Amino acid sequence: MGEIVLARIDDRLIHGQVMTAWLQFTGGNHIVIVDDATAGDEFTKSIMSMAVPNGIKLSILGIADGSEVLRSVPDNEKIIILAKEPQTYLALIENGVQLDEVIIGGMGARKNRQTFYKNISASEEEKEAFRQIIAHHVKMKIHVIPDQGSQAIEGLL
């Protein structure tokens, strides 16, 4: 049976850190982006597909389809899930997707967000989603790149 090797919150979804450090660190061979807006944008999807190395499968799905795919990871697949917001992970969990851990990699400053930890920002709604994810017995931590330390977020809330 396959496995989910990384579940990461990152505003940028696919970028250099994911394609180099995290892909190598996890041994992932299938990237699943779960984001309703991205799944509905053919131009963005085509740009993202060009950023993925040969031999790595890419699926860009909305929450409903993503939940269905992720509930039964096919044999031999090591899935990296990428989403822009914690609310997406909360919806996946509530739709029956089993996750052990969600990491926060990149949540930049934007309207309604305040500094949460160093260069990570979060809105009150996002912090509430963090709490609810943790209440589902899913670990959450900030972990920007694999060779740097991580920070559990429970104490930051």
Short mmCIF file of C-alpha atoms in Angstrom, two decimals:
data_model
loop_
_atom_site.label_atom_id
_atom_site.label_comp_id
_atom_site.label_asym_id
_atom_site.label_seq_id
_atom_site.Cartn_x
_atom_site.Cartn_y
_atom_site.Cartn_z
CA MET A 1 0.00 0.00 0.00
CA GLY A 2 1.12 3.55 -0.67
CA GLU A 3 1.49 6.32 1.88
CA ILE A 4 1.23 10.04 2.42
CA VAL A 5 4.83 11.10 3.08
CA LEU A 6 4.24 14.84 3.48
CA ALA A 7 1.28 17.15 4.03
CA ARG A 8 2.44 20.76 3.71
CA ILE A 9 0.76 24.15 3.87
CA ASP A 10 2.45 26.54 1.48
CA ASP A 11 1.00 29.61 -0.27
CA ARG A 12 3.24 28.97 -3.27
CA LEU A 13 2.35 25.27 -3.65
CA ILE A 14 5.09 24.14 -6.06
CA HIS A 15 8.45 25.95 -5.89
CA GLY A 16 12.17 25.26 -5.46
CA GLN A 17 12.11 24.02 -1.85
CA VAL A 18 9.37 21.51 -2.62
CA MET A 19 10.93 20.34 -5.87
CA THR A 20 14.42 19.92 -4.46
CA ALA A 21 14.59 19.49 -0.70
CA TRP A 22 11.20 17.98 0.19
CA LEU A 23 10.89 15.72 -2.85
CA GLN A 24 14.31 14.22 -2.17
CA PHE A 25 13.82 14.07 1.61
CA THR A 26 10.49 12.23 1.42
CA GLY A 27 11.08 10.08 -1.65
CA GLY A 28 7.70 11.27 -2.91
CA ASN A 29 6.64 10.17 -6.39
CA HIS A 30 3.17 11.76 -6.62
CA ILE A 31 2.37 15.37 -5.75
CA VAL A 32 -1.28 16.05 -5.01
CA ILE A 33 -2.24 19.72 -4.87
CA VAL A 34 -5.57 20.22 -3.16
CA ASP A 35 -6.97 23.66 -3.91
CA ASP A 36 -10.33 24.42 -5.48
CA ALA A 37 -9.19 27.63 -7.22
CA THR A 38 -6.03 26.07 -8.68
CA ALA A 39 -7.95 22.98 -9.81
CA GLY A 40 -10.25 25.24 -11.81
CA ASP A 41 -7.48 27.28 -13.46
CA GLU A 42 -6.11 25.54 -16.57
CA PHE A 43 -3.31 28.08 -17.09
CA THR A 44 -1.97 27.71 -13.55
CA LYS A 45 -2.24 23.94 -13.79
CA SER A 46 -0.16 23.91 -16.98
CA ILE A 47 2.51 26.13 -15.41
CA MET A 48 2.71 23.89 -12.34
CA SER A 49 2.98 20.74 -14.42
CA MET A 50 6.07 22.21 -16.11
CA ALA A 51 7.75 22.67 -12.71
CA VAL A 52 7.47 18.99 -11.75
CA PRO A 53 10.42 16.73 -12.61
CA ASN A 54 10.01 13.84 -15.05
CA GLY A 55 8.89 10.68 -13.30
CA ILE A 56 6.88 12.53 -10.65
CA LYS A 57 3.12 12.32 -11.04
CA LEU A 58 1.09 15.50 -10.44
CA SER A 59 -2.60 15.73 -9.60
CA ILE A 60 -4.32 19.07 -9.03
CA LEU A 61 -7.69 18.54 -7.42
CA GLY A 62 -10.42 20.32 -5.54
CA ILE A 63 -11.23 19.29 -1.98
CA ALA A 64 -13.96 16.79 -2.91
CA ASP A 65 -11.87 14.96 -5.54
CA GLY A 66 -8.74 15.26 -3.44
CA SER A 67 -10.47 13.63 -0.49
CA GLU A 68 -11.57 10.73 -2.65
CA VAL A 69 -8.09 10.16 -4.10
CA LEU A 70 -6.32 10.49 -0.75
CA ARG A 71 -8.59 8.14 1.20
CA SER A 72 -7.09 5.21 -0.66
CA VAL A 73 -3.51 5.86 -1.70
CA PRO A 74 -2.60 3.38 -4.46
CA ASP A 75 0.19 0.86 -3.94
CA ASN A 76 3.71 2.12 -4.60
CA GLU A 77 2.70 5.78 -4.35
CA LYS A 78 4.41 8.13 -1.94
CA ILE A 79 2.21 11.18 -1.91
CA ILE A 80 3.15 14.74 -1.10
CA ILE A 81 0.04 16.82 -0.41
CA LEU A 82 0.29 20.56 -0.94
CA ALA A 83 -2.40 23.07 0.02
CA LYS A 84 -2.44 26.81 0.55
CA GLU A 85 -4.48 26.92 3.75
CA PRO A 86 -5.05 24.90 6.91
CA GLN A 87 -8.80 24.92 6.21
CA THR A 88 -8.11 22.61 3.26
CA TYR A 89 -6.46 20.06 5.56
CA LEU A 90 -9.30 20.34 8.05
CA ALA A 91 -11.78 19.59 5.24
CA LEU A 92 -9.68 16.61 4.07
CA ILE A 93 -9.57 15.22 7.62
CA GLU A 94 -13.31 15.72 8.04
CA ASN A 95 -13.80 13.89 4.70
CA GLY A 96 -11.98 10.83 6.05
CA VAL A 97 -8.38 11.41 4.93
CA GLN A 98 -6.00 9.95 7.53
CA LEU A 99 -3.08 12.27 8.32
CA ASP A 100 -0.48 11.91 11.05
CA GLU A 101 1.09 15.34 10.63
CA VAL A 102 0.63 18.60 8.75
CA ILE A 103 3.57 20.97 8.41
CA ILE A 104 3.47 24.67 7.81
CA GLY A 105 6.09 25.66 5.29
CA GLY A 106 5.08 29.01 3.88
CA MET A 107 2.26 31.27 4.96
CA GLY A 108 3.23 34.79 4.03
CA ALA A 109 1.82 38.14 5.06
CA ARG A 110 -1.48 39.16 3.50
CA LYS A 111 -4.73 40.85 4.43
CA ASN A 112 -6.18 39.59 7.75
CA ARG A 113 -2.97 37.73 8.65
CA GLN A 114 -0.68 38.67 11.52
CA THR A 115 2.77 37.36 12.32
CA PHE A 116 2.40 33.92 13.92
CA TYR A 117 6.01 32.74 14.16
CA LYS A 118 9.04 34.38 12.52
CA ASN A 119 8.12 34.69 8.81
CA ILE A 120 4.88 32.66 9.14
CA SER A 121 1.63 34.63 9.28
CA ALA A 122 -1.88 33.41 10.05
CA SER A 123 -5.36 34.84 10.41
CA GLU A 124 -7.61 34.10 13.37
CA GLU A 125 -9.63 31.76 11.11
CA GLU A 126 -6.45 29.89 10.15
CA LYS A 127 -5.39 29.60 13.80
CA GLU A 128 -8.80 28.12 14.61
CA ALA A 129 -8.27 25.60 11.79
CA PHE A 130 -4.90 24.70 13.37
CA ARG A 131 -6.67 24.05 16.68
CA GLN A 132 -9.31 21.89 15.02
CA ILE A 133 -6.70 19.88 13.11
CA ILE A 134 -4.83 19.25 16.37
CA ALA A 135 -8.14 18.26 18.01
CA HIS A 136 -8.33 15.49 15.37
CA HIS A 137 -5.05 14.13 16.83
CA VAL A 138 -2.98 15.35 13.90
CA LYS A 139 0.41 16.83 14.79
CA MET A 140 1.16 20.30 13.44
CA LYS A 141 4.52 21.98 13.23
CA ILE A 142 6.38 24.67 11.35
CA HIS A 143 9.11 23.09 9.24
CA VAL A 144 10.32 25.20 6.33
CA ILE A 145 13.07 22.95 4.93
CA PRO A 146 14.07 19.40 5.91
CA ASP A 147 17.56 20.17 7.20
CA GLN A 148 16.35 22.87 9.59
CA GLY A 149 14.64 22.27 12.90
CA SER A 150 10.90 22.31 13.37
CA GLN A 151 8.64 24.06 15.85
CA ALA A 152 5.44 22.49 17.23
CA ILE A 153 2.64 25.01 17.10
CA GLU A 154 0.52 24.02 20.10
CA GLY A 155 2.43 26.39 22.36
CA LEU A 156 2.12 29.22 19.87
CA LEU A 157 -1.66 29.16 19.76
#
